[in-house]
Short mmCIF file of C-alpha atoms in Angstrom, two decimals:
data_model
loop_
_atom_site.label_atom_id
_atom_site.label_comp_id
_atom_site.label_asym_id
_atom_site.label_seq_id
_atom_site.Cartn_x
_atom_site.Cartn_y
_atom_site.Cartn_z
CA UNK B 218 119.59 89.24 119.94
CA UNK B 219 117.77 86.79 122.06
CA UNK B 220 118.14 83.25 121.07
CA UNK B 221 115.16 81.13 120.07
CA UNK B 222 114.84 77.58 121.38
CA UNK B 223 114.94 74.73 118.98
CA UNK B 224 112.03 72.39 118.48
CA UNK B 225 113.73 69.33 119.64
CA UNK B 226 112.87 70.01 123.42
CA UNK B 227 110.64 72.43 125.12
CA UNK B 228 112.25 74.91 127.51
CA UNK B 229 111.92 73.57 131.14
CA UNK B 230 110.93 77.03 132.31
CA UNK B 231 107.23 76.59 130.97
CA UNK B 232 104.76 76.92 133.78
CA UNK B 233 101.62 74.98 133.93
CA UNK B 234 99.47 77.94 133.07
CA UNK B 235 101.87 78.76 129.97
CA UNK B 236 101.08 75.01 128.73
CA UNK B 237 97.43 75.44 129.32
CA UNK B 238 97.39 78.68 127.40
CA UNK B 239 99.39 77.11 124.59
CA UNK B 240 96.77 74.41 123.93
CA UNK B 241 94.58 76.24 121.70
CA UNK B 242 97.42 77.34 119.47
CA UNK B 243 98.88 73.83 119.46
CA UNK B 244 95.44 72.27 118.27
CA UNK B 245 95.13 75.36 115.61
CA UNK B 246 98.62 74.32 114.32
CA UNK B 247 97.63 70.67 114.00
CA UNK B 248 94.58 71.58 112.24
CA UNK B 249 96.21 73.95 109.78
CA UNK B 250 99.12 71.71 108.95
CA UNK B 251 96.46 68.70 108.42
CA UNK B 252 94.50 70.98 106.01
CA UNK B 253 97.44 72.24 104.13
CA UNK B 254 98.55 68.60 103.46
CA UNK B 255 95.18 67.28 102.70
CA UNK B 256 93.80 70.14 100.37
CA UNK B 257 95.67 68.95 97.44
CA UNK B 258 94.13 65.46 97.54
CA UNK B 259 90.93 66.22 95.50
CA UNK B 260 92.78 67.07 92.05
CA UNK B 261 94.61 69.80 93.68
CA UNK B 262 91.75 71.33 95.13
CA UNK B 263 90.78 72.84 91.61
CA UNK B 264 87.07 72.73 91.67
CA UNK B 265 83.92 74.29 93.21
CA UNK B 266 83.32 71.34 95.51
CA UNK B 267 86.77 71.46 96.97
CA UNK B 268 86.71 75.21 97.36
CA UNK B 269 83.45 75.29 99.19
CA UNK B 270 84.70 72.45 101.37
CA UNK B 271 87.91 74.08 102.20
CA UNK B 272 86.29 77.31 102.72
CA UNK B 273 83.82 75.88 105.21
CA UNK B 274 86.85 73.87 106.96
CA UNK B 275 88.58 77.16 107.35
CA UNK B 276 85.56 79.05 108.73
CA UNK B 277 84.82 76.40 111.39
CA UNK B 278 88.67 76.22 112.38
CA UNK B 279 88.62 79.92 112.69
CA UNK B 280 85.43 80.28 114.57
CA UNK B 281 86.50 77.56 117.07
CA UNK B 282 89.73 79.17 117.62
CA UNK B 283 88.27 82.59 118.15
CA UNK B 284 85.44 81.15 120.54
CA UNK B 285 88.34 79.14 122.54
CA UNK B 286 90.26 82.39 122.90
CA UNK B 287 87.26 84.25 124.03
CA UNK B 288 86.24 81.65 126.53
CA UNK B 289 89.72 81.54 128.02
CA UNK B 290 90.13 85.19 128.03
CA UNK B 291 93.12 85.21 125.89
CA UNK B 292 94.37 87.68 123.25
CA UNK B 293 95.46 86.97 119.76
CA UNK B 294 99.12 86.39 119.28
CA UNK B 295 99.24 88.65 116.21
CA UNK B 296 96.65 91.45 115.60
CA UNK B 297 95.36 92.70 112.52
CA UNK B 298 97.32 96.05 112.99
CA UNK B 299 100.50 93.99 112.78
CA UNK B 300 99.89 93.75 109.10
CA UNK B 301 99.06 97.53 108.51
CA UNK B 302 99.62 98.00 104.76
CA UNK B 303 98.70 94.27 103.73
CA UNK B 304 95.42 94.47 105.79
CA UNK B 305 94.21 97.71 103.98
CA UNK B 306 95.29 95.99 100.50
CA UNK B 307 93.64 92.87 101.39
CA UNK B 308 90.23 94.50 102.41
CA UNK B 309 90.37 96.92 99.33
CA UNK B 310 90.73 93.76 97.08
CA UNK B 311 87.98 91.79 98.70
CA UNK B 312 85.71 94.85 98.63
CA UNK B 313 86.41 95.28 94.86
CA UNK B 314 85.76 91.56 94.20
CA UNK B 315 82.27 91.94 95.79
CA UNK B 316 81.67 95.16 93.99
CA UNK B 317 82.17 93.46 90.70
CA UNK B 318 78.91 91.28 91.47
CA UNK B 319 76.67 94.36 92.38
CA UNK B 320 74.17 95.18 89.60
CA UNK B 321 75.31 98.36 87.60
CA UNK B 322 71.84 99.91 88.32
CA UNK B 323 72.57 100.21 92.05
CA UNK B 324 75.33 102.42 91.64
CA UNK B 325 74.34 104.08 88.45
CA UNK B 326 76.69 102.82 86.01
CA UNK B 327 76.82 100.69 82.85
CA UNK B 328 78.77 97.43 82.36
CA UNK B 329 79.65 95.60 79.08
CA UNK B 330 81.99 93.15 77.60
CA UNK B 331 84.10 93.89 74.55
CA UNK B 332 85.41 91.31 72.13
CA UNK B 333 88.48 91.25 69.91
CA UNK B 334 86.66 93.09 67.15
CA UNK B 335 85.40 95.98 69.42
CA UNK B 336 81.76 94.72 69.72
CA UNK B 337 80.12 95.45 73.03
CA UNK B 338 77.83 93.17 74.93
CA UNK B 339 75.91 94.64 77.86
CA UNK B 340 76.03 92.77 81.11
CA UNK B 341 74.01 93.32 84.41
CA UNK B 342 77.16 93.92 86.54
CA UNK B 343 81.12 94.45 86.18
CA UNK B 344 81.52 90.55 86.25
CA UNK B 345 80.69 88.55 83.36
CA UNK B 346 79.39 85.74 85.68
CA UNK B 347 78.32 87.10 89.02
CA UNK B 348 78.00 83.61 90.37
CA UNK B 349 81.70 82.62 89.42
CA UNK B 350 82.89 85.92 91.11
CA UNK B 351 81.02 85.15 94.33
CA UNK B 352 82.95 81.91 94.44
CA UNK B 353 86.09 83.59 93.91
CA UNK B 354 85.33 85.94 96.82
CA UNK B 355 84.68 82.92 98.88
CA UNK B 356 88.12 81.51 98.03
CA UNK B 357 89.65 84.66 98.69
CA UNK B 358 88.17 85.20 102.06
CA UNK B 359 89.17 81.53 102.83
CA UNK B 360 92.96 82.37 102.10
CA UNK B 361 92.71 85.68 104.08
CA UNK B 362 91.38 83.85 107.25
CA UNK B 363 93.73 80.92 106.68
CA UNK B 364 96.74 83.25 106.44
CA UNK B 365 95.77 85.17 109.57
CA UNK B 366 95.40 81.82 111.51
CA UNK B 367 98.79 80.67 110.33
CA UNK B 368 100.17 83.93 111.78
CA UNK B 369 98.85 82.94 115.21
CA UNK B 370 100.77 79.69 115.19
CA UNK B 371 104.01 81.30 113.92
CA UNK B 372 104.19 83.62 116.79
CA UNK B 373 105.82 80.60 118.58
CA UNK B 374 108.90 80.38 116.60
CA UNK B 375 109.56 77.08 118.23
CA UNK B 376 106.15 75.79 116.87
CA UNK B 377 106.72 77.46 113.61
CA UNK B 378 109.90 75.63 112.89
CA UNK B 379 107.94 72.13 113.79
CA UNK B 380 105.28 73.05 111.45
CA UNK B 381 107.72 73.73 108.65
CA UNK B 382 109.16 70.45 109.34
CA UNK B 383 105.75 68.87 109.07
CA UNK B 384 104.74 70.84 106.02
CA UNK B 385 108.00 69.32 104.35
CA UNK B 386 107.08 65.72 105.41
CA UNK B 387 103.52 66.30 103.78
CA UNK B 388 105.17 67.31 100.52
CA UNK B 389 107.40 64.29 100.58
CA UNK B 390 104.30 62.17 101.11
CA UNK B 391 102.90 63.74 98.02
CA UNK B 392 106.09 63.16 95.95
CA UNK B 393 106.27 59.34 97.02
CA UNK B 394 102.51 59.04 96.11
CA UNK B 395 103.24 60.51 92.69
CA UNK B 396 106.15 58.25 92.20
CA UNK B 397 104.36 54.95 93.13
CA UNK B 398 101.32 55.92 91.32
CA UNK B 399 103.25 56.51 88.04
CA UNK B 400 105.65 53.40 88.54
CA UNK B 401 103.62 50.73 90.33
CA UNK B 402 99.83 51.78 89.90
CA UNK B 403 99.96 51.84 86.16
CA UNK B 404 100.18 55.53 85.78
CA UNK B 405 96.94 56.31 87.55
CA UNK B 406 95.38 59.54 89.17
CA UNK B 407 93.86 58.81 92.58
CA UNK B 408 93.43 55.04 91.41
CA UNK B 409 91.58 56.07 88.21
CA UNK B 410 92.75 56.10 84.68
CA UNK B 411 94.14 59.47 83.62
CA UNK B 412 92.70 61.38 80.79
CA UNK B 413 95.78 63.64 80.39
CA UNK B 414 99.61 63.82 80.97
CA UNK B 415 100.17 60.03 80.54
CA UNK B 416 103.64 58.89 81.52
CA UNK B 417 104.36 61.70 83.94
CA UNK B 418 104.05 62.05 87.61
CA UNK B 419 101.16 64.35 88.62
CA UNK B 420 100.45 63.04 92.13
CA UNK B 421 96.88 64.06 93.17
CA UNK B 422 97.32 67.01 90.81
CA UNK B 423 95.76 66.94 87.29
CA UNK B 424 98.35 69.20 85.82
CA UNK B 425 102.02 68.33 85.93
CA UNK B 426 102.95 71.87 86.27
CA UNK B 427 101.02 72.77 89.45
CA UNK B 428 102.26 69.62 90.80
CA UNK B 429 105.79 70.75 89.96
CA UNK B 430 105.12 74.17 91.92
CA UNK B 431 104.02 72.20 94.84
CA UNK B 432 107.06 70.11 94.72
CA UNK B 433 109.44 72.86 94.17
CA UNK B 434 108.03 74.37 97.29
CA UNK B 435 109.05 71.26 99.21
CA UNK B 436 112.33 71.25 97.54
CA UNK B 437 113.19 74.68 99.05
CA UNK B 438 111.95 73.49 102.35
CA UNK B 439 114.16 70.40 102.28
CA UNK B 440 117.49 72.31 101.11
CA UNK B 441 116.79 74.91 103.82
CA UNK B 442 115.88 72.60 106.69
CA UNK B 443 118.79 70.18 105.68
CA UNK B 444 121.19 73.12 105.67
CA UNK B 445 119.85 74.37 108.90
CA UNK B 446 120.31 70.86 110.75
CA UNK B 447 123.65 70.33 109.31
CA UNK B 448 125.09 73.79 110.20
CA UNK B 449 123.60 74.27 113.64
CA UNK B 450 126.20 74.56 116.31
CA UNK B 451 124.86 76.69 118.99
CA UNK B 452 123.16 75.54 122.23
CA UNK B 453 120.06 77.81 122.16
CA UNK B 454 118.19 78.48 125.36
CA UNK B 455 120.11 75.67 127.17
CA UNK B 456 118.73 72.88 124.92
CA UNK B 457 120.81 69.91 124.82
CA UNK B 458 122.67 69.72 121.32
CA UNK B 459 122.19 66.49 119.42
CA UNK B 460 124.91 63.71 119.47
CA UNK B 461 126.99 63.51 116.18
CA UNK B 462 125.18 60.37 115.34
CA UNK B 463 121.75 61.83 116.00
CA UNK B 464 122.58 64.96 113.76
CA UNK B 465 123.84 62.54 111.15
CA UNK B 466 120.59 60.50 111.15
CA UNK B 467 118.58 63.64 110.99
CA UNK B 468 120.24 65.30 108.34
CA UNK B 469 120.39 62.12 106.28
CA UNK B 470 116.67 61.66 106.50
CA UNK B 471 116.24 65.13 105.41
CA UNK B 472 118.43 64.59 102.56
CA UNK B 473 116.45 61.57 101.45
CA UNK B 474 113.35 63.45 101.60
CA UNK B 475 114.64 66.21 99.52
CA UNK B 476 115.95 63.79 97.10
CA UNK B 477 112.54 61.99 96.82
CA UNK B 478 110.69 65.34 96.14
CA UNK B 479 113.59 66.26 93.47
CA UNK B 480 112.78 62.73 91.73
CA UNK B 481 109.14 63.33 91.57
CA UNK B 482 109.76 66.77 90.31
CA UNK B 483 111.88 65.37 87.36
CA UNK B 484 109.23 62.66 86.86
CA UNK B 485 106.59 65.34 86.55
CA UNK B 486 108.71 66.59 83.33
CA UNK B 487 107.68 70.25 84.71
CA UNK B 488 110.32 72.59 82.95
CA UNK B 489 109.49 75.57 84.70
CA UNK B 490 108.76 73.77 87.79
CA UNK B 491 112.36 72.53 87.78
CA UNK B 492 113.60 75.82 87.17
CA UNK B 493 111.53 77.67 89.77
CA UNK B 494 112.88 74.94 92.21
CA UNK B 495 116.50 75.76 91.49
CA UNK B 496 115.88 79.53 91.73
CA UNK B 497 114.23 78.96 95.23
CA UNK B 498 117.03 76.58 96.20
CA UNK B 499 119.65 79.17 95.00
CA UNK B 500 118.15 81.84 97.09
CA UNK B 501 118.41 79.80 100.07
CA UNK B 502 121.96 78.62 99.54
CA UNK B 503 123.13 82.21 98.78
CA UNK B 504 121.47 83.46 102.02
CA UNK B 505 122.82 80.62 104.02
CA UNK B 506 126.21 81.23 102.58
CA UNK B 507 126.09 85.01 103.78
CA UNK B 508 124.69 84.26 107.15
CA UNK B 509 126.89 81.28 108.00
CA UNK B 510 129.89 81.68 105.90
CA UNK B 511 129.10 78.26 104.47
CA UNK B 512 131.48 78.55 101.59
CA UNK B 513 134.45 78.80 104.39
CA UNK B 514 133.29 75.51 105.95
CA UNK B 515 134.75 72.40 104.31
CA UNK B 516 131.83 70.02 105.83
CA UNK B 517 129.32 72.43 104.14
CA UNK B 518 131.00 72.30 100.80
CA UNK B 519 131.32 68.64 101.04
CA UNK B 520 127.54 68.28 102.07
CA UNK B 521 126.69 70.50 98.99
CA UNK B 522 128.69 68.42 96.66
CA UNK B 523 127.33 65.06 98.11
CA UNK B 524 123.75 66.49 97.58
CA UNK B 525 124.44 67.63 93.90
CA UNK B 526 125.96 64.08 93.27
CA UNK B 527 122.72 62.38 94.50
CA UNK B 528 120.56 64.88 92.58
CA UNK B 529 122.47 64.10 89.48
CA UNK B 530 121.59 60.32 89.97
CA UNK B 531 118.07 61.57 90.50
CA UNK B 532 118.26 63.45 87.26
CA UNK B 533 119.74 60.38 85.29
CA UNK B 534 117.00 57.98 86.39
CA UNK B 535 113.90 60.43 86.26
CA UNK B 536 115.08 63.34 84.30
CA UNK B 537 115.04 61.97 80.72
CA UNK B 538 111.55 63.22 79.88
CA UNK B 539 112.16 66.77 81.45
CA UNK B 540 115.46 67.07 79.47
CA UNK B 541 113.55 66.09 76.15
CA UNK B 542 110.76 68.70 77.00
CA UNK B 543 113.53 71.42 77.41
CA UNK B 544 114.18 70.98 73.69
CA UNK B 545 110.69 72.00 72.73
CA UNK B 546 110.60 75.05 74.99
CA UNK B 547 111.20 77.44 72.10
CA UNK B 548 108.05 75.94 70.34
CA UNK B 549 105.85 76.24 73.55
CA UNK B 550 107.05 79.63 73.97
CA UNK B 551 105.87 80.80 70.61
CA UNK B 552 102.41 79.35 71.24
CA UNK B 553 102.18 81.05 74.65
CA UNK B 554 103.43 84.28 73.14
CA UNK B 555 100.46 84.29 70.70
CA UNK B 556 98.10 83.50 73.56
CA UNK B 557 99.55 86.39 75.74
CA UNK B 558 99.06 88.79 72.81
CA UNK B 559 95.49 87.92 72.83
CA UNK B 560 95.11 88.26 76.48
CA UNK B 561 96.63 91.69 76.28
CA UNK B 562 93.89 92.65 73.98
CA UNK B 563 91.56 91.48 76.50
CA UNK B 564 93.40 93.47 79.22
CA UNK B 565 93.33 96.53 77.05
CA UNK B 566 89.36 96.44 76.59
CA UNK B 567 88.73 95.98 80.34
CA UNK B 568 91.80 97.58 81.95
CA UNK B 569 89.83 99.48 84.83
CA UNK B 570 87.18 97.07 85.99
CA UNK B 571 88.20 93.76 84.63
CA UNK B 572 85.81 91.03 83.56
CA UNK B 573 85.31 89.69 87.02
CA UNK B 574 87.16 87.39 89.36
CA UNK B 575 87.34 83.79 87.97
CA UNK B 576 85.86 84.65 84.54
CA UNK B 577 88.83 84.28 82.36
CA UNK B 578 87.51 80.94 81.01
CA UNK B 579 84.17 82.35 79.84
CA UNK B 580 85.37 85.69 78.44
CA UNK B 581 88.60 84.49 76.57
CA UNK B 582 86.42 82.66 73.69
CA UNK B 583 85.64 86.42 72.51
CA UNK B 584 89.44 86.67 71.88
CA UNK B 585 90.41 83.41 70.75
CA UNK B 586 91.32 83.53 67.30
CA UNK B 587 94.06 81.57 64.89
CA UNK B 588 96.86 81.06 65.18
CA UNK B 589 96.13 79.97 68.82
CA UNK B 590 95.01 76.52 68.19
CA UNK B 591 91.41 75.98 68.06
CA UNK B 592 91.65 72.37 68.71
CA UNK B 593 92.49 73.05 72.51
CA UNK B 594 90.20 74.70 75.32
CA UNK B 595 92.35 77.57 76.62
CA UNK B 596 90.69 77.91 80.03
CA UNK B 597 93.93 79.50 81.67
CA UNK B 598 96.05 82.39 80.60
CA UNK B 599 99.31 80.33 81.49
CA UNK B 600 100.40 83.44 83.37
CA UNK B 601 98.79 84.39 86.55
CA UNK B 602 99.67 87.81 86.15
CA UNK B 603 97.82 88.37 83.00
CA UNK B 604 94.83 86.43 84.57
CA UNK B 605 94.59 88.83 87.36
CA UNK B 606 94.86 91.94 85.34
CA UNK B 607 92.17 90.68 82.86
CA UNK B 608 89.79 89.46 85.60
CA UNK B 609 90.42 92.44 88.10
CA UNK B 610 91.76 95.32 85.75
CA UNK B 611 95.26 96.81 86.05
CA UNK B 612 94.89 98.49 89.26
CA UNK B 613 93.21 95.95 91.61
CA UNK B 614 94.74 93.11 89.70
CA UNK B 615 98.19 94.46 90.92
CA UNK B 616 96.94 94.43 94.60
CA UNK B 617 98.12 90.69 95.27
CA UNK B 618 101.43 91.70 93.62
CA UNK B 619 101.76 94.59 96.19
CA UNK B 620 100.79 92.36 99.07
CA UNK B 621 103.38 89.85 98.36
CA UNK B 622 105.99 92.41 97.74
CA UNK B 623 105.23 93.91 101.00
CA UNK B 624 105.45 90.69 102.85
CA UNK B 625 108.68 89.90 100.93
CA UNK B 626 110.22 92.90 102.07
CA UNK B 627 109.32 92.02 105.75
CA UNK B 628 111.04 88.75 105.09
CA UNK B 629 114.09 90.52 104.02
CA UNK B 630 114.22 92.70 106.86
CA UNK B 631 114.03 89.66 109.19
CA UNK B 632 116.77 88.01 107.44
CA UNK B 633 119.18 90.87 107.57
CA UNK B 634 118.22 91.70 111.05
CA UNK B 635 118.16 88.37 112.92
CA UNK B 636 121.37 86.49 113.97
CA UNK B 637 119.55 83.19 114.62
CA UNK B 638 115.77 83.17 113.53
CA UNK B 639 116.42 83.85 110.16
CA UNK B 640 116.12 80.24 108.61
CA UNK B 641 112.28 80.38 108.39
CA UNK B 642 111.95 83.71 106.77
CA UNK B 643 114.54 82.58 104.14
CA UNK B 644 112.47 79.59 103.37
CA UNK B 645 109.36 81.69 102.97
CA UNK B 646 111.01 84.31 100.80
CA UNK B 647 112.46 81.43 98.65
CA UNK B 648 108.79 79.99 98.40
CA UNK B 649 107.53 83.11 97.15
CA UNK B 650 110.15 83.38 94.58
CA UNK B 651 109.46 79.82 93.39
CA UNK B 652 105.71 80.50 92.94
CA UNK B 653 106.31 83.98 91.43
CA UNK B 654 108.77 82.54 88.86
CA UNK B 655 106.58 79.77 87.79
CA UNK B 656 103.34 82.19 87.66
CA UNK B 657 105.02 83.97 84.76
CA UNK B 658 104.40 80.96 82.47
CA UNK B 659 101.56 79.05 84.09
CA UNK B 660 98.60 79.08 86.45
CA UNK B 661 99.82 77.56 89.79
CA UNK B 662 98.76 80.43 91.90
CA UNK B 663 95.37 79.69 90.49
CA UNK B 664 95.24 76.05 92.24
CA UNK B 665 94.02 76.11 95.81
CA UNK B 666 96.18 73.10 96.91
CA UNK B 667 99.14 75.22 95.90
CA UNK B 668 98.05 78.55 97.29
CA UNK B 669 97.39 76.87 100.73
CA UNK B 670 100.93 75.50 100.88
CA UNK B 671 102.50 78.91 99.74
CA UNK B 672 100.48 80.68 102.55
CA UNK B 673 101.36 78.41 105.13
CA UNK B 674 105.27 78.68 104.53
CA UNK B 675 105.00 82.26 104.09
CA UNK B 676 103.12 82.73 107.21
CA UNK B 677 105.45 80.63 109.38
CA UNK B 678 108.28 82.84 108.28
CA UNK B 679 106.79 86.08 109.58
CA UNK B 680 107.68 87.29 113.12
CA UNK B 681 106.18 90.51 114.31
CA UNK B 682 108.14 90.54 117.63
CA UNK B 683 109.76 93.79 118.03
CA UNK B 684 113.05 94.27 119.96
CA UNK B 685 111.44 94.89 123.34
CA UNK B 686 109.21 91.81 122.76
CA UNK B 687 111.92 89.60 121.75
CA UNK B 688 113.64 89.93 125.06
CA UNK B 689 110.59 88.49 126.56
CA UNK B 690 110.35 85.45 124.41
CA UNK B 691 111.34 82.92 126.65
CA UNK B 692 108.43 83.64 128.96
CA UNK B 693 105.98 83.80 125.95
CA UNK B 694 107.49 81.05 123.58
CA UNK B 695 105.00 78.29 124.86
CA UNK B 696 101.89 80.02 124.02
#
C-alpha cells in the first residue's frame, strides 16, 4: 500500500505544471469549507431565504469550477460513474420529488390528502403544496452538487486532511461563539434576544438539538484528529516528522478545541446530542484501537485518561442542565411516542406517494389530536426517518437511507483495506452514525447547516483510487 503524505509539508516532487493544475481544486476547497462554516450562521440556515442563497452559491461555485476545468482542459478528479448505485438512487429521488409537483391531470391520475378520520381532500398534484416541494427540490439539488464538488477536493488525500482540520476549526469557532453568547452576551441569539431555549447554548442555531448535532460532528472530528496526531509515527513520503515539542503543542491545541466543543455541547443541554457524540467518538476510538493497537500503548491510554479527566471537568462546569434534563427523558419519550403514533397514521394513509417533500408542517394538523399537546406547534415529526416516509412515501422515503448505507459501506471497506489512509473514512463513518442516531428522535437532518457539514465530512472520507491508481498517487497528489 502506498503511503499518503501528511498535510504538514508538500512533496518536493511536485512540478510547476502540477501546481498550476492543482489551483482550481485548491480554490474550490477554500470556497467549500468557507460555505460549510458560514452556512449555519443565519439561524442554522433553516429558512427559504438561506436555502435560496446557499443554492445560488453552490451553483455559482460549481459553474465556475466546471468552466475553469473546461478552459484548462482538465478532467474531473472523480467522475459520476464512481458513485454508480448512489448516483442512480440520487437521480431517482430527485426525479420523484419533481414528479410530486406535476399536476395529476398531466399523467392521468388523481391525488388527494386523507385525514385521521379517513376524509379525503382532492389536490391538484401529489404534493400538498407544490411551491414548498419545488423549494425542497432546490435544496436537494444543492446538496447533490455540493457533495459532488467535495468529492473533487477529496481526491487529493493531503488536501482532504487539511479540509478536515479546517472543518474542525470552524466547529470550534461555533462552539466558542455559543458559549460567549450564553455567558457574556446576556444569553443572546445573534446579538438579539432569544424567543426560546433561554439559559442554554444554541450558537447561531435556534434549536439546541440541531446545535448539539452540529457540535457532535465536531467532537468526533476532534477525537479522531487528536488521536491521529498523537499516534502518528511513520515518516510518510519522506516528510519530516514533527519534533516532540511540536507534536505536543499540536496535540494540545486539538485537545483544547475538542474540550471547547464538548463544553458547548453540554451547555446546549441536548441529551441526544451528547449521546450521539459519545456514540460517534466510541466508534472512532474502537477503530483506532483495532488499527493502531491503541490499548497496548501506554501513552495512548494515558492520553485517553487525561482527555476523560478534562471532559469530566467540563461536565461538572457545564453539564448540570444536561444531567437534569436526563431525568425528564422518560416523560419526553412518552410525548414523542404519542406524536409518532399519529405520524405513523399519516404514513399509512400516504404510504406510496407521500404528501410532498417539505409538507409535513402543512399536513400534520389533519392528524394532530389530543393527547399530543395542542398548545404547541408541531411543525416537525422529531424523527427524520418518519418525516421522509410521510413526505415521500415508504419507497422513495427510504432512498436517502439506502444512499447513506451505500456510502457507509464504502467507508467501512476503505477502513478495513487501508493501512495508513483510514483516519478520514473513520471520521466520516462516525459522523454518519452521529447524525443517524440523533435523527431517531429529532430533525437535525432537516436543518441545512447540519446537512452541509455532514456532507462535507463524509465526502472528505471517500477515496475512489483503485490499487493501480494508488501506486501513482505521488505524481497525482498535488492536483
